[in-house]
Each structure stands twice: as structure tokens, then as C-alpha cells.
Amino acid sequence: MLLSLDKTDTRPLHEQVAGAVRRAIAEGECRPGDRLPSARDLSEAMDVNVNTVLRALRELRDEGLLDFRRGRGVTVAEDAGRGSAVLIRVRELVAEAARLGYSRTDLIDMIRGLP
């Protein structure tokens, strides 16, 4: 798994790391059941602190994209592929809306108003 960060991105590093893993899952580079490299290996590959990587991995675990198993490391959750593409699009929509001056509440109101 080849992950890299955009040095010009202003988002916090843990969000960038989580985004890179999300993209790898969404694009099929990491499939359900695949084991991820260790947090230390990921931190070295992306040139970030290991604690930053661990924070990103915990966030992805909480979203249901990753499973933490003692003795097996971190693996992609069995149902990760289903929701990850939608989640990526939602995050992109929220970011674009914010760029245009819309709040999350504005987006929710717009979605509720759809037929």
C-alpha cells in the first residue's frame, strides 16, 4: 500500500492520513480482510509521527472501516467497501459546501428538501 500526503493540504495530519487510507479502500487498493502495514511502517512511509497514524486508524475503526485484532494487527473491515465510497463523497460535499459558505445545517436542510 503506497500512501502519501499532500504537503500543501491545510487539514490536520491525522485527517490526511485517514483520508489516504479511505481512498485506498474506496479505490480497491485495500480490500476487506487485507492487513494494513504497522502504524510504525505507515508513519515512516508518510513521514508523520506514529501517534498521528494511530489517531487516524482509531478514527477509521470508529467509522467501521477497520478492525483491530490482537495478534492480527489492523485489517480492513469486511463491509468497508460498501460505505466508504459514499462516505468519501459526503466528506467532499461538506468540504465543498464549506468552501462556498454553506454550513452543515444548510446541507442537511437541502437534503431534507429533496423529493
mmCIF file with all atom_site columns, C-alpha atoms in Angstrom:
data_model
loop_
_atom_site.group_PDB
_atom_site.id
_atom_site.type_symbol
_atom_site.label_atom_id
_atom_site.label_alt_id
_atom_site.label_comp_id
_atom_site.label_asym_id
_atom_site.label_entity_id
_atom_site.label_seq_id
_atom_site.pdbx_PDB_ins_code
_atom_site.Cartn_x
_atom_site.Cartn_y
_atom_site.Cartn_z
_atom_site.occupancy
_atom_site.B_iso_or_equiv
_atom_site.pdbx_formal_charge
_atom_site.auth_seq_id
_atom_site.auth_comp_id
_atom_site.auth_asym_id
_atom_site.auth_atom_id
_atom_site.pdbx_PDB_model_num
ATOM 1   C CA . MET A 1 1   ? 0.000   0.000   0.000  1.00 0.00 ? 1   MET A CA 1
ATOM 2   C CA . LEU A 1 2   ? 1.541   3.253   -1.165 1.00 0.00 ? 2   LEU A CA 1
ATOM 3   C CA . LEU A 1 3   ? 0.199   6.268   0.718  1.00 0.00 ? 3   LEU A CA 1
ATOM 4   C CA . SER A 1 4   ? 1.398   9.824   0.524  1.00 0.00 ? 4   SER A CA 1
ATOM 5   C CA . LEU A 1 5   ? 0.280   13.151  1.899  1.00 0.00 ? 5   LEU A CA 1
ATOM 6   C CA . ASP A 1 6   ? -0.134  16.454  0.110  1.00 0.00 ? 6   ASP A CA 1
ATOM 7   C CA . LYS A 1 7   ? 2.238   18.899  1.797  1.00 0.00 ? 7   LYS A CA 1
ATOM 8   C CA . THR A 1 8   ? 0.032   21.836  0.725  1.00 0.00 ? 8   THR A CA 1
ATOM 9   C CA . ASP A 1 9   ? -3.090  20.410  2.414  1.00 0.00 ? 9   ASP A CA 1
ATOM 10  C CA . THR A 1 10  ? -4.049  22.510  5.436  1.00 0.00 ? 10  THR A CA 1
ATOM 11  C CA . ARG A 1 11  ? -6.119  19.815  7.158  1.00 0.00 ? 11  ARG A CA 1
ATOM 12  C CA . PRO A 1 12  ? -4.714  18.254  10.343 1.00 0.00 ? 12  PRO A CA 1
ATOM 13  C CA . LEU A 1 13  ? -2.286  15.432  9.597  1.00 0.00 ? 13  LEU A CA 1
ATOM 14  C CA . HIS A 1 14  ? -4.420  12.713  11.204 1.00 0.00 ? 14  HIS A CA 1
ATOM 15  C CA . GLU A 1 15  ? -7.306  13.671  8.873  1.00 0.00 ? 15  GLU A CA 1
ATOM 16  C CA . GLN A 1 16  ? -4.981  13.500  5.877  1.00 0.00 ? 16  GLN A CA 1
ATOM 17  C CA . VAL A 1 17  ? -3.739  10.060  6.935  1.00 0.00 ? 17  VAL A CA 1
ATOM 18  C CA . ALA A 1 18  ? -7.303  8.824   7.460  1.00 0.00 ? 18  ALA A CA 1
ATOM 19  C CA . GLY A 1 19  ? -8.264  10.243  4.063  1.00 0.00 ? 19  GLY A CA 1
ATOM 20  C CA . ALA A 1 20  ? -5.391  8.452   2.348  1.00 0.00 ? 20  ALA A CA 1
ATOM 21  C CA . VAL A 1 21  ? -6.458  5.117   3.864  1.00 0.00 ? 21  VAL A CA 1
ATOM 22  C CA . ARG A 1 22  ? -10.115 5.798   2.984  1.00 0.00 ? 22  ARG A CA 1
ATOM 23  C CA . ARG A 1 23  ? -9.125  6.432   -0.623 1.00 0.00 ? 23  ARG A CA 1
ATOM 24  C CA . ALA A 1 24  ? -7.070  3.219   -0.726 1.00 0.00 ? 24  ALA A CA 1
ATOM 25  C CA . ILE A 1 25  ? -10.119 1.294   0.498  1.00 0.00 ? 25  ILE A CA 1
ATOM 26  C CA . ALA A 1 26  ? -12.547 3.072   -1.843 1.00 0.00 ? 26  ALA A CA 1
ATOM 27  C CA . GLU A 1 27  ? -10.311 2.527   -4.867 1.00 0.00 ? 27  GLU A CA 1
ATOM 28  C CA . GLY A 1 28  ? -9.832  -1.166  -4.070 1.00 0.00 ? 28  GLY A CA 1
ATOM 29  C CA . GLU A 1 29  ? -6.142  -0.927  -3.254 1.00 0.00 ? 29  GLU A CA 1
ATOM 30  C CA . CYS A 1 30  ? -7.045  -2.333  0.170  1.00 0.00 ? 30  CYS A CA 1
ATOM 31  C CA . ARG A 1 31  ? -9.787  -4.935  0.153  1.00 0.00 ? 31  ARG A CA 1
ATOM 32  C CA . PRO A 1 32  ? -11.899 -6.273  3.030  1.00 0.00 ? 32  PRO A CA 1
ATOM 33  C CA . GLY A 1 33  ? -9.777  -8.623  5.124  1.00 0.00 ? 33  GLY A CA 1
ATOM 34  C CA . ASP A 1 34  ? -6.466  -7.126  3.978  1.00 0.00 ? 34  ASP A CA 1
ATOM 35  C CA . ARG A 1 35  ? -3.982  -6.393  6.710  1.00 0.00 ? 35  ARG A CA 1
ATOM 36  C CA . LEU A 1 36  ? -2.569  -2.872  6.849  1.00 0.00 ? 36  LEU A CA 1
ATOM 37  C CA . PRO A 1 37  ? 1.115   -2.186  7.430  1.00 0.00 ? 37  PRO A CA 1
ATOM 38  C CA . SER A 1 38  ? 2.025   -1.434  11.025 1.00 0.00 ? 38  SER A CA 1
ATOM 39  C CA . ALA A 1 39  ? 1.455   2.078   12.345 1.00 0.00 ? 39  ALA A CA 1
ATOM 40  C CA . ARG A 1 40  ? 5.223   2.493   12.550 1.00 0.00 ? 40  ARG A CA 1
ATOM 41  C CA . ASP A 1 41  ? 5.683   1.491   8.905  1.00 0.00 ? 41  ASP A CA 1
ATOM 42  C CA . LEU A 1 42  ? 2.864   3.814   7.815  1.00 0.00 ? 42  LEU A CA 1
ATOM 43  C CA . SER A 1 43  ? 4.318   6.694   9.826  1.00 0.00 ? 43  SER A CA 1
ATOM 44  C CA . GLU A 1 44  ? 7.718   6.214   8.206  1.00 0.00 ? 44  GLU A CA 1
ATOM 45  C CA . ALA A 1 45  ? 6.215   5.972   4.714  1.00 0.00 ? 45  ALA A CA 1
ATOM 46  C CA . MET A 1 46  ? 4.167   9.151   5.190  1.00 0.00 ? 46  MET A CA 1
ATOM 47  C CA . ASP A 1 47  ? 6.807   10.974  7.243  1.00 0.00 ? 47  ASP A CA 1
ATOM 48  C CA . VAL A 1 48  ? 4.493   11.671  10.189 1.00 0.00 ? 48  VAL A CA 1
ATOM 49  C CA . ASN A 1 49  ? 4.565   10.785  13.871 1.00 0.00 ? 49  ASN A CA 1
ATOM 50  C CA . VAL A 1 50  ? 3.340   7.283   14.764 1.00 0.00 ? 50  VAL A CA 1
ATOM 51  C CA . ASN A 1 51  ? 0.781   8.803   17.164 1.00 0.00 ? 51  ASN A CA 1
ATOM 52  C CA . THR A 1 52  ? -0.719  10.722  14.235 1.00 0.00 ? 52  THR A CA 1
ATOM 53  C CA . VAL A 1 53  ? -1.157  7.459   12.340 1.00 0.00 ? 53  VAL A CA 1
ATOM 54  C CA . LEU A 1 54  ? -2.651  5.735   15.387 1.00 0.00 ? 54  LEU A CA 1
ATOM 55  C CA . ARG A 1 55  ? -5.171  8.563   15.801 1.00 0.00 ? 55  ARG A CA 1
ATOM 56  C CA . ALA A 1 56  ? -6.190  8.228   12.145 1.00 0.00 ? 56  ALA A CA 1
ATOM 57  C CA . LEU A 1 57  ? -6.514  4.437   12.425 1.00 0.00 ? 57  LEU A CA 1
ATOM 58  C CA . ARG A 1 58  ? -8.693  4.752   15.554 1.00 0.00 ? 58  ARG A CA 1
ATOM 59  C CA . GLU A 1 59  ? -10.927 7.214   13.687 1.00 0.00 ? 59  GLU A CA 1
ATOM 60  C CA . LEU A 1 60  ? -11.296 4.740   10.822 1.00 0.00 ? 60  LEU A CA 1
ATOM 61  C CA . ARG A 1 61  ? -12.020 1.942   13.300 1.00 0.00 ? 61  ARG A CA 1
ATOM 62  C CA . ASP A 1 62  ? -14.752 4.073   14.860 1.00 0.00 ? 62  ASP A CA 1
ATOM 63  C CA . GLU A 1 63  ? -16.223 4.629   11.379 1.00 0.00 ? 63  GLU A CA 1
ATOM 64  C CA . GLY A 1 64  ? -16.340 0.863   10.852 1.00 0.00 ? 64  GLY A CA 1
ATOM 65  C CA . LEU A 1 65  ? -13.722 0.779   8.101  1.00 0.00 ? 65  LEU A CA 1
ATOM 66  C CA . LEU A 1 66  ? -11.010 -1.023  10.076 1.00 0.00 ? 66  LEU A CA 1
ATOM 67  C CA . ASP A 1 67  ? -10.864 -3.855  12.589 1.00 0.00 ? 67  ASP A CA 1
ATOM 68  C CA . PHE A 1 68  ? -8.223  -4.065  15.304 1.00 0.00 ? 68  PHE A CA 1
ATOM 69  C CA . ARG A 1 69  ? -7.399  -7.661  16.252 1.00 0.00 ? 69  ARG A CA 1
ATOM 70  C CA . ARG A 1 70  ? -4.870  -8.695  18.845 1.00 0.00 ? 70  ARG A CA 1
ATOM 71  C CA . GLY A 1 71  ? -2.231  -10.760 17.119 1.00 0.00 ? 71  GLY A CA 1
ATOM 72  C CA . ARG A 1 72  ? -3.554  -9.971  13.625 1.00 0.00 ? 72  ARG A CA 1
ATOM 73  C CA . GLY A 1 73  ? -2.943  -6.233  13.538 1.00 0.00 ? 73  GLY A CA 1
ATOM 74  C CA . VAL A 1 74  ? -5.232  -3.834  11.728 1.00 0.00 ? 74  VAL A CA 1
ATOM 75  C CA . THR A 1 75  ? -7.363  -5.191  8.896  1.00 0.00 ? 75  THR A CA 1
ATOM 76  C CA . VAL A 1 76  ? -9.895  -3.667  6.530  1.00 0.00 ? 76  VAL A CA 1
ATOM 77  C CA . ALA A 1 77  ? -13.393 -4.426  7.814  1.00 0.00 ? 77  ALA A CA 1
ATOM 78  C CA . GLU A 1 78  ? -15.430 -6.942  5.835  1.00 0.00 ? 78  GLU A CA 1
ATOM 79  C CA . ASP A 1 79  ? -18.119 -4.390  4.952  1.00 0.00 ? 79  ASP A CA 1
ATOM 80  C CA . ALA A 1 80  ? -15.742 -1.436  4.490  1.00 0.00 ? 80  ALA A CA 1
ATOM 81  C CA . GLY A 1 81  ? -16.102 -1.284  0.723  1.00 0.00 ? 81  GLY A CA 1
ATOM 82  C CA . ARG A 1 82  ? -19.839 -0.686  0.809  1.00 0.00 ? 82  ARG A CA 1
ATOM 83  C CA . GLY A 1 83  ? -20.000 2.578   2.676  1.00 0.00 ? 83  GLY A CA 1
ATOM 84  C CA . SER A 1 84  ? -16.562 4.028   2.116  1.00 0.00 ? 84  SER A CA 1
ATOM 85  C CA . ALA A 1 85  ? -17.230 5.461   -1.353 1.00 0.00 ? 85  ALA A CA 1
ATOM 86  C CA . VAL A 1 86  ? -20.353 7.226   -0.131 1.00 0.00 ? 86  VAL A CA 1
ATOM 87  C CA . LEU A 1 87  ? -18.569 8.484   2.955  1.00 0.00 ? 87  LEU A CA 1
ATOM 88  C CA . ILE A 1 88  ? -15.808 9.947   0.796  1.00 0.00 ? 88  ILE A CA 1
ATOM 89  C CA . ARG A 1 89  ? -18.376 11.730  -1.372 1.00 0.00 ? 89  ARG A CA 1
ATOM 90  C CA . VAL A 1 90  ? -20.167 13.085  1.683  1.00 0.00 ? 90  VAL A CA 1
ATOM 91  C CA . ARG A 1 91  ? -16.911 14.433  3.088  1.00 0.00 ? 91  ARG A CA 1
ATOM 92  C CA . GLU A 1 92  ? -16.123 16.033  -0.265 1.00 0.00 ? 92  GLU A CA 1
ATOM 93  C CA . LEU A 1 93  ? -19.595 17.583  -0.355 1.00 0.00 ? 93  LEU A CA 1
ATOM 94  C CA . VAL A 1 94  ? -19.207 19.007  3.153  1.00 0.00 ? 94  VAL A CA 1
ATOM 95  C CA . ALA A 1 95  ? -15.786 20.440  2.234  1.00 0.00 ? 95  ALA A CA 1
ATOM 96  C CA . GLU A 1 96  ? -17.095 21.979  -0.996 1.00 0.00 ? 96  GLU A CA 1
ATOM 97  C CA . ALA A 1 97  ? -20.145 23.407  0.759  1.00 0.00 ? 97  ALA A CA 1
ATOM 98  C CA . ALA A 1 98  ? -17.916 24.966  3.426  1.00 0.00 ? 98  ALA A CA 1
ATOM 99  C CA . ARG A 1 99  ? -15.735 26.463  0.707  1.00 0.00 ? 99  ARG A CA 1
ATOM 100 C CA . LEU A 1 100 ? -18.874 28.037  -0.789 1.00 0.00 ? 100 LEU A CA 1
ATOM 101 C CA . GLY A 1 101 ? -20.063 29.333  2.565  1.00 0.00 ? 101 GLY A CA 1
ATOM 102 C CA . TYR A 1 102 ? -22.697 26.722  3.434  1.00 0.00 ? 102 TYR A CA 1
ATOM 103 C CA . SER A 1 103 ? -22.864 25.138  6.875  1.00 0.00 ? 103 SER A CA 1
ATOM 104 C CA . ARG A 1 104 ? -23.589 21.502  7.639  1.00 0.00 ? 104 ARG A CA 1
ATOM 105 C CA . THR A 1 105 ? -27.029 22.580  8.805  1.00 0.00 ? 105 THR A CA 1
ATOM 106 C CA . ASP A 1 106 ? -27.609 24.223  5.414  1.00 0.00 ? 106 ASP A CA 1
ATOM 107 C CA . LEU A 1 107 ? -26.652 20.934  3.719  1.00 0.00 ? 107 LEU A CA 1
ATOM 108 C CA . ILE A 1 108 ? -28.959 18.920  5.947  1.00 0.00 ? 108 ILE A CA 1
ATOM 109 C CA . ASP A 1 109 ? -31.815 21.294  5.156  1.00 0.00 ? 109 ASP A CA 1
ATOM 110 C CA . MET A 1 110 ? -31.094 20.945  1.430  1.00 0.00 ? 110 MET A CA 1
ATOM 111 C CA . ILE A 1 111 ? -31.068 17.146  1.662  1.00 0.00 ? 111 ILE A CA 1
ATOM 112 C CA . ARG A 1 112 ? -34.320 17.099  3.610  1.00 0.00 ? 112 ARG A CA 1
ATOM 113 C CA . GLY A 1 113 ? -35.885 19.297  0.916  1.00 0.00 ? 113 GLY A CA 1
ATOM 114 C CA . LEU A 1 114 ? -35.092 16.796  -1.853 1.00 0.00 ? 114 LEU A CA 1
ATOM 115 C CA . PRO A 1 115 ? -38.063 14.917  -3.321 1.00 0.00 ? 115 PRO A CA 1
#
